C-alpha atoms as a printed R data frame, in Angstrom:
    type eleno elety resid chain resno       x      y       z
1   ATOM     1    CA   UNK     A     1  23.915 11.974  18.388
2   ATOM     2    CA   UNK     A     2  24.992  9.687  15.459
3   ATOM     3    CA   UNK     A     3  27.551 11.289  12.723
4   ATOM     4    CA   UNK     A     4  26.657 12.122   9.401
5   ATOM     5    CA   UNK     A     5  27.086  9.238   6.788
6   ATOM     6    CA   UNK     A     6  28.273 12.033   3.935
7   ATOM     7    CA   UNK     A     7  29.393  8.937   1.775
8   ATOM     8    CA   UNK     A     8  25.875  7.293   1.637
9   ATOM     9    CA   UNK     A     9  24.233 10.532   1.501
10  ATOM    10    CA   UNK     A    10  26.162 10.778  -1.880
11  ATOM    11    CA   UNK     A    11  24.924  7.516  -2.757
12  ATOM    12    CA   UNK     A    12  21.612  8.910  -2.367
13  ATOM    13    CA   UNK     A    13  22.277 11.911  -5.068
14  ATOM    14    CA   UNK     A    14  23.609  9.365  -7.465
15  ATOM    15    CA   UNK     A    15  20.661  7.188  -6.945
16  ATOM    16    CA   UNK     A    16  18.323  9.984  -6.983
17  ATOM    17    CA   UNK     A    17  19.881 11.389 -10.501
18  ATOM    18    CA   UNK     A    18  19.526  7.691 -11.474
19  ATOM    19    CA   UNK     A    19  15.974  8.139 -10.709
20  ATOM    20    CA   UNK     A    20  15.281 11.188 -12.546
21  ATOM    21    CA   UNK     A    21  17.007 10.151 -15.535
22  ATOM    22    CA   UNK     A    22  14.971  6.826 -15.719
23  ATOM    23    CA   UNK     A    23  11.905  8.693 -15.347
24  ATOM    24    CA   UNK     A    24  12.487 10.784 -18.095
25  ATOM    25    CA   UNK     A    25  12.850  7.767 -20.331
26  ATOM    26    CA   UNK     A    26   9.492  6.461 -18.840
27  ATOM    27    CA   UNK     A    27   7.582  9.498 -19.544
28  ATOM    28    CA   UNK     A    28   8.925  9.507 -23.147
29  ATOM    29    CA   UNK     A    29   7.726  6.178 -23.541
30  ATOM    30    CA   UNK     A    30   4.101  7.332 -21.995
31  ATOM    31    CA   UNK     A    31   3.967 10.375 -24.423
32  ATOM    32    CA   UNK     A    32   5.025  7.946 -27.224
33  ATOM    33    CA   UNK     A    33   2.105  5.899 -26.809
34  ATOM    34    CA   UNK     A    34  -0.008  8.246 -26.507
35  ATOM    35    CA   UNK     A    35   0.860  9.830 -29.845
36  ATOM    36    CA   UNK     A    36   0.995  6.384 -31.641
37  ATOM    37    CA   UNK     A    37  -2.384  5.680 -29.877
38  ATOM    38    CA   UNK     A    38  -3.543  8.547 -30.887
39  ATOM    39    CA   UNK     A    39  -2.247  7.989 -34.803
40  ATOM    40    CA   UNK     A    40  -3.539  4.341 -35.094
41  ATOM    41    CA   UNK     A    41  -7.510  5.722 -33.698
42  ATOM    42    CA   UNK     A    42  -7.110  8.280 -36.491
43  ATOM    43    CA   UNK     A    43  -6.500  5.808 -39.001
44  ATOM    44    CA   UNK     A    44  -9.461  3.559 -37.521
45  ATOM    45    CA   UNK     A    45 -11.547  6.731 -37.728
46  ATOM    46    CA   UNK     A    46 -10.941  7.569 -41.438
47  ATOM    47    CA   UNK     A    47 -11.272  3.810 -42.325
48  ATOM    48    CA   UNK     A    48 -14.942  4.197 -40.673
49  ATOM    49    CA   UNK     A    49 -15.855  7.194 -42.219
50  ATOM    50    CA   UNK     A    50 -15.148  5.102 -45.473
51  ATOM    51    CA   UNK     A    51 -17.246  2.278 -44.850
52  ATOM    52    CA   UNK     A    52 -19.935  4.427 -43.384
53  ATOM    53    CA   UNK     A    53 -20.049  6.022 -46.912
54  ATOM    54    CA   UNK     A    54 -19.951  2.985 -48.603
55  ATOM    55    CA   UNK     A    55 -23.116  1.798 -46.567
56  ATOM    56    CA   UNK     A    56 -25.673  3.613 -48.730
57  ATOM    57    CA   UNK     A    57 -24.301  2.322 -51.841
58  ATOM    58    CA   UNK     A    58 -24.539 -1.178 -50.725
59  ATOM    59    CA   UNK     A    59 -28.362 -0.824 -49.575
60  ATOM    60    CA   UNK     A    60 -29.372  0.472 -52.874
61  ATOM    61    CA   UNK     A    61 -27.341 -3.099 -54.337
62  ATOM    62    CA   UNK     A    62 -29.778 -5.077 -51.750
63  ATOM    63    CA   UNK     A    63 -32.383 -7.194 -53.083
64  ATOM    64    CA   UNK     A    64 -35.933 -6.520 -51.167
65  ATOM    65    CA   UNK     A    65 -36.223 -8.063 -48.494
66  ATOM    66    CA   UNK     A    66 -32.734 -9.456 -47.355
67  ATOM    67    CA   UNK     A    67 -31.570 -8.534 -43.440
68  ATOM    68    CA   UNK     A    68 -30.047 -5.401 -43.029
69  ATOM    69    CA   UNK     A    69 -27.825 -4.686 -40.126
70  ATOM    70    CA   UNK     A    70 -24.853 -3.452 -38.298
71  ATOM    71    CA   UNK     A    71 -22.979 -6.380 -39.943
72  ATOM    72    CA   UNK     A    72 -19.149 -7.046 -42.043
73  ATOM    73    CA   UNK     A    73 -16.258 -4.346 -41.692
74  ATOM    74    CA   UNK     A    74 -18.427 -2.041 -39.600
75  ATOM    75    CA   UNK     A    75 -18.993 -3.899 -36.890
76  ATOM    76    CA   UNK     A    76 -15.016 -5.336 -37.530
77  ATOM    77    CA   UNK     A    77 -14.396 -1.613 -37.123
78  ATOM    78    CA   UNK     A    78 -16.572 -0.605 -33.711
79  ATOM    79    CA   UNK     A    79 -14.561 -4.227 -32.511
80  ATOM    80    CA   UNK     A    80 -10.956 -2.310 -32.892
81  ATOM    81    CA   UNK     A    81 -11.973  1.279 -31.796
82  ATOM    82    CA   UNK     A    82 -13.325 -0.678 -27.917
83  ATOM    83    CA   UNK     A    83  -9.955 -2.487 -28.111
84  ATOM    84    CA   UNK     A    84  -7.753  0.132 -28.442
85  ATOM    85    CA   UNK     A    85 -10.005  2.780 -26.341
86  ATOM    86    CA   UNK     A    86  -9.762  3.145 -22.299
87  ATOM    87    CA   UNK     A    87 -13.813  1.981 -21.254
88  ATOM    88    CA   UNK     A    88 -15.242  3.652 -18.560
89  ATOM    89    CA   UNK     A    89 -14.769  1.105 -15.605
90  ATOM    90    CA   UNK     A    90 -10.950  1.493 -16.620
91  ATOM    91    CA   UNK     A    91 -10.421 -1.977 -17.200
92  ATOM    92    CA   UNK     A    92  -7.212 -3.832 -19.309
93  ATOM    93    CA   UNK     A    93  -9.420 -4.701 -21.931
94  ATOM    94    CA   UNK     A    94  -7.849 -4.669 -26.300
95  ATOM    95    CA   UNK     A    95  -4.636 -5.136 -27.672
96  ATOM    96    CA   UNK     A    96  -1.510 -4.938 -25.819
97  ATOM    97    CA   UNK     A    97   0.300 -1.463 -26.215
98  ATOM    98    CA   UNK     A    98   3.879 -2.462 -26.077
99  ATOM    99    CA   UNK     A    99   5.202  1.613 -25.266
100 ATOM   100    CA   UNK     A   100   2.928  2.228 -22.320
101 ATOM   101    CA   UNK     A   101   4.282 -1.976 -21.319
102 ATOM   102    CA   UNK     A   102   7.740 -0.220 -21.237
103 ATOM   103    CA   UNK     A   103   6.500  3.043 -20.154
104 ATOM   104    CA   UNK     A   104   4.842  1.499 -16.800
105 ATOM   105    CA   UNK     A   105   8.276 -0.849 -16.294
106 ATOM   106    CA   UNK     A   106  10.423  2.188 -16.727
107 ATOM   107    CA   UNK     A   107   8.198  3.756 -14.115
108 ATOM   108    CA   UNK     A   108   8.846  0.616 -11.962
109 ATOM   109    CA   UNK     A   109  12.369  0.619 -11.818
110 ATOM   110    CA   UNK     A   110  12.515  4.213 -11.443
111 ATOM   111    CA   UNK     A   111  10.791  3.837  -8.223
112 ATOM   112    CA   UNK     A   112  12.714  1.168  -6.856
113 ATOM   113    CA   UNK     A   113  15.717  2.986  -7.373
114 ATOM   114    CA   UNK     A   114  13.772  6.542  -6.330
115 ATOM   115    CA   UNK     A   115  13.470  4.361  -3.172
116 ATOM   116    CA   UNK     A   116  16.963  3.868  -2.707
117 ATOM   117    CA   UNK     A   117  17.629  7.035  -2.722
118 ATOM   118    CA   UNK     A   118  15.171  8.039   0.077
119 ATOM   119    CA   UNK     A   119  15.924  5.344   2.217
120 ATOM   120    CA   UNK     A   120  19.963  5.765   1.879
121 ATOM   121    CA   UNK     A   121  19.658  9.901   2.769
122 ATOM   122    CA   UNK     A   122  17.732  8.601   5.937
123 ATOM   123    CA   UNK     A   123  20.177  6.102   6.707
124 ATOM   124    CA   UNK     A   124  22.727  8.583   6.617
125 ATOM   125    CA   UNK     A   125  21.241 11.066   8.477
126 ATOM   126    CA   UNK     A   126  19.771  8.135  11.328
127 ATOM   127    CA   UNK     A   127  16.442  9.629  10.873
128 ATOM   128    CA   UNK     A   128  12.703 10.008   8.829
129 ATOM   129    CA   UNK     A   129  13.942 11.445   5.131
130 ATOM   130    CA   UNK     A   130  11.578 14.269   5.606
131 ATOM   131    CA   UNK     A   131  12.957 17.224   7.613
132 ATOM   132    CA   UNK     A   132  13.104 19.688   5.199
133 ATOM   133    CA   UNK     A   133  11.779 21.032   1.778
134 ATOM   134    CA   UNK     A   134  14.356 18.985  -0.311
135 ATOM   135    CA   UNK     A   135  13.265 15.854   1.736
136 ATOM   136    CA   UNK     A   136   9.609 16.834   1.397
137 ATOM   137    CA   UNK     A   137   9.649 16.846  -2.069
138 ATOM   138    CA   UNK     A   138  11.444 14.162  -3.247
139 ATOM   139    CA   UNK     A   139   9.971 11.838  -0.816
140 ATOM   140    CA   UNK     A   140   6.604 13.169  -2.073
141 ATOM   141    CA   UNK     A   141   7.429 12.632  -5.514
142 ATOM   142    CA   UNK     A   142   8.251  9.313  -4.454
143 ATOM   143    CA   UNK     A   143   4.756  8.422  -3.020
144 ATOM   144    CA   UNK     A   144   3.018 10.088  -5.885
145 ATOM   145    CA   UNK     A   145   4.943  7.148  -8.344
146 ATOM   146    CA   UNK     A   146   3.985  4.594  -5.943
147 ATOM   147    CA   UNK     A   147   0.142  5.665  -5.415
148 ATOM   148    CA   UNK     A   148   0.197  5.654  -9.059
149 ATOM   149    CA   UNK     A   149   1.953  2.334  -9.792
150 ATOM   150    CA   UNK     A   150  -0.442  0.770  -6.968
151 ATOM   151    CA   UNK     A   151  -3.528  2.369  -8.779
152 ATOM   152    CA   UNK     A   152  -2.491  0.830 -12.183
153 ATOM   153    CA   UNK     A   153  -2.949 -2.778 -10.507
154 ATOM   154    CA   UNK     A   154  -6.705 -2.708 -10.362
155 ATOM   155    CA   UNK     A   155  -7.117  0.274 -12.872
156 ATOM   156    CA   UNK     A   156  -5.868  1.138 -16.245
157 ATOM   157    CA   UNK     A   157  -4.540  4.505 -15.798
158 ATOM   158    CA   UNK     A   158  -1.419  4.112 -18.407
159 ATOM   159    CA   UNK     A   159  -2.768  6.898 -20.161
160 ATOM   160    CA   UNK     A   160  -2.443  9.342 -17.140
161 ATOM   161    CA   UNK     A   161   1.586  8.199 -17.245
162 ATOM   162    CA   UNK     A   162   2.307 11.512 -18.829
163 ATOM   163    CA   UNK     A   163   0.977 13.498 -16.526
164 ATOM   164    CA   UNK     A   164   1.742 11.867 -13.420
165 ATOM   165    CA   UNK     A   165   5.713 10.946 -14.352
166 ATOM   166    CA   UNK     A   166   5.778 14.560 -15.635
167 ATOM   167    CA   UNK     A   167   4.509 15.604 -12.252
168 ATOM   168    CA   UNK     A   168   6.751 13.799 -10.480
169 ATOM   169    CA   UNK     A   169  10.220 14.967 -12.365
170 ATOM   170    CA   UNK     A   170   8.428 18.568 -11.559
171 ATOM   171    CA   UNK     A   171   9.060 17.817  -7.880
172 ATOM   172    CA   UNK     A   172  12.245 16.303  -8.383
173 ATOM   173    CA   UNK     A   173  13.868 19.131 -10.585
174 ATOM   174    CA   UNK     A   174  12.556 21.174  -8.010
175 ATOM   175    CA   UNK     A   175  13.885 19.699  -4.905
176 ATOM   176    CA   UNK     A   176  17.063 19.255  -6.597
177 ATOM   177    CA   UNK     A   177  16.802 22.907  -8.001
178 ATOM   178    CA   UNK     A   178  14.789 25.319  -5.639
179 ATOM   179    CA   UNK     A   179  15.642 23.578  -2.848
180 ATOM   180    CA   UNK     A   180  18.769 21.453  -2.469
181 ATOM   181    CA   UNK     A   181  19.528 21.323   1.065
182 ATOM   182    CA   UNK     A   182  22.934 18.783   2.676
183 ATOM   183    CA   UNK     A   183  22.146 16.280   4.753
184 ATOM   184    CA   UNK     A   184  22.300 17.183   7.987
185 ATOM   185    CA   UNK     A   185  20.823 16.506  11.872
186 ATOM   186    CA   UNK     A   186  16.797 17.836  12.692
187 ATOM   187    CA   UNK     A   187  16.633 20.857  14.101
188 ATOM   188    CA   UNK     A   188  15.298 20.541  18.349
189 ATOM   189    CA   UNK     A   189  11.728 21.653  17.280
190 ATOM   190    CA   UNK     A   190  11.353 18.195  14.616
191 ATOM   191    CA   UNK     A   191  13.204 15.644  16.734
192 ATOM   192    CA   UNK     A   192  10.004 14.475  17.480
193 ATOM   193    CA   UNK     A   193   7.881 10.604  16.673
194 ATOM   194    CA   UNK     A   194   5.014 13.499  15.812
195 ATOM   195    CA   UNK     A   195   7.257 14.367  12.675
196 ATOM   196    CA   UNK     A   196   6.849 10.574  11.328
197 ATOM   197    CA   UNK     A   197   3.571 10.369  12.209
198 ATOM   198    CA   UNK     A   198   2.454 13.991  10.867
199 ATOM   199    CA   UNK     A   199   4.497 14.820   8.096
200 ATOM   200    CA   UNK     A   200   3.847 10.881   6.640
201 ATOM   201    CA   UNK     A   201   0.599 11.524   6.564
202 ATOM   202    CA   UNK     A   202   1.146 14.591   4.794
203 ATOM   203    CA   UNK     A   203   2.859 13.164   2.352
204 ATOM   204    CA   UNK     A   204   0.711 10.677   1.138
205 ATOM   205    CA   UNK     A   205  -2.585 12.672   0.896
206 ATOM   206    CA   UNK     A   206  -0.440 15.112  -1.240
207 ATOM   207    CA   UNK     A   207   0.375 12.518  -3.477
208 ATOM   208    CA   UNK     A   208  -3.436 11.331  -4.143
209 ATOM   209    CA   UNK     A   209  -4.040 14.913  -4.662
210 ATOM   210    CA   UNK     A   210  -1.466 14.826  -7.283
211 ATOM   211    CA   UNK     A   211  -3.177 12.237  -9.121
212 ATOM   212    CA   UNK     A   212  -6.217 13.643  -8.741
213 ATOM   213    CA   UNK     A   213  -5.160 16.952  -9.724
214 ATOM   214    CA   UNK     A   214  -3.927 15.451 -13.101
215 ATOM   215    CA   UNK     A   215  -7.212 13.677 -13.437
216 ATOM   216    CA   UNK     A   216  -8.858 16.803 -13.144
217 ATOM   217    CA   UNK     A   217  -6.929 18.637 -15.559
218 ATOM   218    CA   UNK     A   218  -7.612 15.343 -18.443
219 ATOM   219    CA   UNK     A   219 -11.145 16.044 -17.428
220 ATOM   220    CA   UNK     A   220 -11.255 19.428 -18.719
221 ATOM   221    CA   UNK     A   221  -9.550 18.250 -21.767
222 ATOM   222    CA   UNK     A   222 -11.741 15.290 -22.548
223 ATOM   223    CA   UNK     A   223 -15.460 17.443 -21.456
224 ATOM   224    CA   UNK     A   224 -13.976 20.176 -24.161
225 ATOM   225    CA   UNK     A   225 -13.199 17.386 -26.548
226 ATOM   226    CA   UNK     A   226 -16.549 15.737 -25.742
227 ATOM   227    CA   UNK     A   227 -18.693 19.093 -26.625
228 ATOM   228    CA   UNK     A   228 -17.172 19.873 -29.012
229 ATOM   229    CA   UNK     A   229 -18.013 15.988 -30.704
230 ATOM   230    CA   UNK     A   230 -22.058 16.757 -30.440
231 ATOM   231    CA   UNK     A   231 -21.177 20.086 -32.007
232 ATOM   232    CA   UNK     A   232 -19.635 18.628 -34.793
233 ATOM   233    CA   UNK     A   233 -16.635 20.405 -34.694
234 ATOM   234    CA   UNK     A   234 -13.028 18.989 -35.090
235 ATOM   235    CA   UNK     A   235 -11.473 17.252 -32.865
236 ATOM   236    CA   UNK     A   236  -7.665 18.085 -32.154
237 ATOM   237    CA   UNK     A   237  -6.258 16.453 -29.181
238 ATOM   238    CA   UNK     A   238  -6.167 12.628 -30.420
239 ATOM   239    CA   UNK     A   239  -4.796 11.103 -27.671
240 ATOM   240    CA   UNK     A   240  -8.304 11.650 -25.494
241 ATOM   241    CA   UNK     A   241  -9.781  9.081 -27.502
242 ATOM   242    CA   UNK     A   242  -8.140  6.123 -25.561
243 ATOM   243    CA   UNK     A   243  -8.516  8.051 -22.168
244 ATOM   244    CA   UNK     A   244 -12.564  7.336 -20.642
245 ATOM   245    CA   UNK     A   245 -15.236 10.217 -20.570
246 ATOM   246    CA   UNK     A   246 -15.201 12.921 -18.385
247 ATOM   247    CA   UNK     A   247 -17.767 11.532 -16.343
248 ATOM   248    CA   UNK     A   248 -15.493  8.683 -15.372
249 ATOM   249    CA   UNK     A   249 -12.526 10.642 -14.525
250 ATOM   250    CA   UNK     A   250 -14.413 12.772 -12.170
251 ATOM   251    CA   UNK     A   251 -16.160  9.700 -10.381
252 ATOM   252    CA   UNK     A   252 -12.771  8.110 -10.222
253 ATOM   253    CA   UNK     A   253 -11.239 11.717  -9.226
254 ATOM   254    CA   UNK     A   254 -14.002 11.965  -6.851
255 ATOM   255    CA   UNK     A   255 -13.575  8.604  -4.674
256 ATOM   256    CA   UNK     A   256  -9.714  9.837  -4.572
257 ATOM   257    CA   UNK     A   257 -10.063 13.034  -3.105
258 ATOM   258    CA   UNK     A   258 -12.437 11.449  -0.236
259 ATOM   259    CA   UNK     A   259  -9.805  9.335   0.693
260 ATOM   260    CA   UNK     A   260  -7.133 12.178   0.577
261 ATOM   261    CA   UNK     A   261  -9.464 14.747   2.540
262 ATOM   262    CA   UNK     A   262  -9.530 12.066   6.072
263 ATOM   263    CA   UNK     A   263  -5.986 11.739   5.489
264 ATOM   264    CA   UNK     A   264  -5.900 15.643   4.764
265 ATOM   265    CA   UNK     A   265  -7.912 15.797   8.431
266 ATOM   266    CA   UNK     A   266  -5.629 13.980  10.145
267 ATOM   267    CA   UNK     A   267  -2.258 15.802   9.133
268 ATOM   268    CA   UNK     A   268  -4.456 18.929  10.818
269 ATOM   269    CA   UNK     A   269  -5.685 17.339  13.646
270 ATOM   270    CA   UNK     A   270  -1.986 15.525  14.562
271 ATOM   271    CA   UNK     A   271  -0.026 18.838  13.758
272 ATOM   272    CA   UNK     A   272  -2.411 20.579  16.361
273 ATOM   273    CA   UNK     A   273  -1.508 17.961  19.021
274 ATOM   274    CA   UNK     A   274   2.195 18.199  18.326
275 ATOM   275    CA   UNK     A   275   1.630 21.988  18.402
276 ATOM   276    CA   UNK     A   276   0.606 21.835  21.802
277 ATOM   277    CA   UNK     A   277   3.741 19.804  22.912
278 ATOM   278    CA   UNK     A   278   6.127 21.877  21.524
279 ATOM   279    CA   UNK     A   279   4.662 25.437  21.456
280 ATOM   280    CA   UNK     A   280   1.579 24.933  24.499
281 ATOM   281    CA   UNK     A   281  -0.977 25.761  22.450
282 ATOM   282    CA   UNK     A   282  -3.069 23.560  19.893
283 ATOM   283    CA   UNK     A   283  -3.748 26.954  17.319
284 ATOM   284    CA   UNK     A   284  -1.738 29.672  16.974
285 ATOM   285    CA   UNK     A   285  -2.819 31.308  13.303
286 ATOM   286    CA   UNK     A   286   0.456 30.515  12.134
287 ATOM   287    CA   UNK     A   287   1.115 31.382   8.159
288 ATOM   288    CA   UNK     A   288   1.587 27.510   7.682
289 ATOM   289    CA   UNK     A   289  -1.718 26.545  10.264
290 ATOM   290    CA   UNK     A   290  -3.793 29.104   8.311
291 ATOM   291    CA   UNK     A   291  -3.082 27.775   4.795
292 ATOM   292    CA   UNK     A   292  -3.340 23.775   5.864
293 ATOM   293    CA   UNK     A   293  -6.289 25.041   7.313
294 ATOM   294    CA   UNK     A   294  -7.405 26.366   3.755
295 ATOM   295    CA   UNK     A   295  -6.396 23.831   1.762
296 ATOM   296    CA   UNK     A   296  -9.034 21.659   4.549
297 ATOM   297    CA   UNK     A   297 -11.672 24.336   3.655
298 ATOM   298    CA   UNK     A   298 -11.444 23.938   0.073
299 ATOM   299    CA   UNK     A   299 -11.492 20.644  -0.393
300 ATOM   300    CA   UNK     A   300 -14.018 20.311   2.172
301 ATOM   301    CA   UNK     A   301 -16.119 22.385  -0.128
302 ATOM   302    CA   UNK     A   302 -15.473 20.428  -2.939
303 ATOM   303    CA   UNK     A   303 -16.987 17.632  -1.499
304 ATOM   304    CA   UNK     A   304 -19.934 18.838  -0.103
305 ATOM   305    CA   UNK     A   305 -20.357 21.013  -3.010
306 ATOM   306    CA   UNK     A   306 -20.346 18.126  -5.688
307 ATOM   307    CA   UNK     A   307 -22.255 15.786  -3.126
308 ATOM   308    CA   UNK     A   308 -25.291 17.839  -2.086
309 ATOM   309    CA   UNK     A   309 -25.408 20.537  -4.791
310 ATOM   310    CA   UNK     A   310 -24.721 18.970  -7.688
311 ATOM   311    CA   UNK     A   311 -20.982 20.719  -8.828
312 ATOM   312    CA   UNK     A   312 -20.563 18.244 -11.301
313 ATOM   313    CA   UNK     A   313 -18.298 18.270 -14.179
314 ATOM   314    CA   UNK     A   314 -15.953 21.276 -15.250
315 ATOM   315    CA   UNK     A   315 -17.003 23.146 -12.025
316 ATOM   316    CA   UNK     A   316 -16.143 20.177 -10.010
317 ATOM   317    CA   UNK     A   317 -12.541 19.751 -11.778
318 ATOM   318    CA   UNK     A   318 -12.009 23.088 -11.169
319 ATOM   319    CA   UNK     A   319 -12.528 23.253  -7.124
320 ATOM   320    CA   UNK     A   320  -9.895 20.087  -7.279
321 ATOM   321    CA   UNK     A   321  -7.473 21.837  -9.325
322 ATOM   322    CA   UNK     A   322  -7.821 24.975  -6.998
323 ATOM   323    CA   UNK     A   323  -7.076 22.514  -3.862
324 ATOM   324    CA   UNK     A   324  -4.030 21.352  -5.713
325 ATOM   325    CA   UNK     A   325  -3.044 25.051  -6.142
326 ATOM   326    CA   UNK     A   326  -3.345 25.886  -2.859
327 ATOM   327    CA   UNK     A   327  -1.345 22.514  -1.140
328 ATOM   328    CA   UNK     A   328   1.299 24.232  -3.882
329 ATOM   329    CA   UNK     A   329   0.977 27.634  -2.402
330 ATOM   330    CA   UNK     A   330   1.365 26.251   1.030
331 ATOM   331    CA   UNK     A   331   4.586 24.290   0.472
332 ATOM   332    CA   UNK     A   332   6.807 26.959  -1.694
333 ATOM   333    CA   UNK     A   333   5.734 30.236  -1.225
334 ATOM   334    CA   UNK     A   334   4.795 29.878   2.279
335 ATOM   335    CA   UNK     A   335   7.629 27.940   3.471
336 ATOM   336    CA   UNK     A   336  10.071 30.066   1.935
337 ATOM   337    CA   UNK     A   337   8.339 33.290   1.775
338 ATOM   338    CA   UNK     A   338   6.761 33.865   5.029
339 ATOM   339    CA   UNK     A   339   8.174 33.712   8.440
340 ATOM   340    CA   UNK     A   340   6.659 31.872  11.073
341 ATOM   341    CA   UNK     A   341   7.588 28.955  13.875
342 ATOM   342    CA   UNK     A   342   7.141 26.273  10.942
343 ATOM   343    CA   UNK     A   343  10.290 28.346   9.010
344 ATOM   344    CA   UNK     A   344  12.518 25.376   9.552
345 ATOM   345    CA   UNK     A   345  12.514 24.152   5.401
346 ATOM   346    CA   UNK     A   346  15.936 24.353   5.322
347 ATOM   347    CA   UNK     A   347  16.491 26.834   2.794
């Protein structure tokens, strides 16, 4: 068996810290532009109310007769609110916003060298960067910035950054935190090509529920924001004006949870084949089997319940954000909390 590179593996912290910190910077630069987004709307809002008031005035200074219509600094107006507000199909349309330009190249960079990192600890260790907890997670929280960096090339999801980077230096203070664990060899049990194949899979489908777990939580926000609006209360969270309506984010949330259940399937079905090639038997009722099993159950549910019964809106946002709680359940409290033959997290 190949010896432990311990120097790269500290090249791997460094990069990793490197990573974090640049993060950080990126999700300032998100929450900044969301705040000065949020600050120039208000502006654009209280400039309409003004002409709006004005308009009655000018109608009774209108000879009989002459056209009427949506004309002048109104229409000027409704021109700048589309530009600087997120439209439903998610599109790059407006003004450019120069923080979330820096935010999403921050969030670049912070990949690439988040990449490093994960690709130097496996180089050290002559193995897959995922055999245990500390592995898991940053190498999660790695996928969950790329999903979302891919995402961003056909859809305009900069006002998510907050969320999502916020998300991911969650995982990473936690990996680093809860669970930091040396490099070292796999145990016998994951010295197996299952443990690419499985735990990959894994990986990714955790990271679109991620997303789609942040989605659902905006979607809350913006359906509260939106009733409120025909109620005529006041609004207080600004920044949901240049995020799209609730509607959208659940469609979009929707089509990303599909895609995350079949990958979802498959981590079940291939951890039941290499179950029966270590252990000889395909189901056991293991701790860890149970809950992937549950997490399969409830986002099965949410599917079938918002496709045939109509969950729609906050109900539907809710089942995803329960899913979400439970792949969270599964990978801290039942790794470290419960014994089992998947107790090999390394902490």
């Amino acid at each position: 068996m190949p010896s432990i590179d311990y120097q790269l593996a500290e090249y791997s912290d460094l990069f990793m810290l490197l990573a974090a910190f640049t993060y950080t910077v990126a999700f300032l630069a998100f929450t900044w532009d969301l705040a000065k987004s949020s600050k120039t709307l208000r502006a654009i809002d209280q400039k309409a109310g003004t002409v709006q008031a004005a308009v009655p005035a000018q109608k009774a200074m209108v000879p009989a007769g002459a056209p009427t219509g949506p004309e002048g600094s109104n229409r000027q107006w409704d021109a700048s609110s589309a530009a600087l507000t997120a439209d439903d199909a998610m599109g790059y349309t407006g003004e450019r916003r120069n923080a979330a330009r820096v935010a999403v190249a921050l969030t670049v960079l912070g990949a690439l060298i988040h990449i490093a990192a994960v690709v130097s600890r496996g180089l050290a260790a002559h193995r897959v960067p995922w055999g245990n907890m500390y592995e898991f997670c940053t190498t999660g929280a790695m996928v969950v910035s790329i999903v979302f960096l891919l995402v961003l090339l056909r859809r305009d999801l900069r006002f998510l950054g907050t969320f999502v980077v916020g998300l991911v230096l969650i995982m990473m203070m936690a990996a680093t935190i809860g669970f930091p664990t040396p490099v070292g060899h796999l145990i016998p049990a994951l010295q197996s090509y299952w443990l690419i194949i499985h735990v990959s899979v894994a990986v990714i489908a955790s990271a679109l529920f991620t997303l789609t777990f942040a989605m659902s939580v905006l979607q809350l926000l913006q359906a509260d924001r939106e009733a409120k609006a025909r109620a005529g209360g006041r609004e207080r969270l600004g920044f949901l004006k240049i995020v799209p309506s609730a509607q959208s984010l659940e469609t979009f949330s929707y089509r990303i949870n599909a895609v995350a259940f079949v990958l979802w399937t498959f981590t079940l079905m291939a951890g039941s084949v290499w179950a029966e090639q270590a252990w000889g038997r395909y189901w056991g009722w293991d701790t860890k089997e149970v809950w992937t099993f549950v997490i399969w159950v409830v986002y099965a549910g949410y599917l079938h319940a918002r496709a045939t019964r109509g969950w729609t809106g906050t109900r539907a946002a809710w089942l995803s954000i329960v899913g979400y709680l439970c792949v969270v359940f599964n990978f801290t409290i039942v790794n470290v909390y419960f014994s089992g033959l998947h107790s090999y997290s390394g902490v």
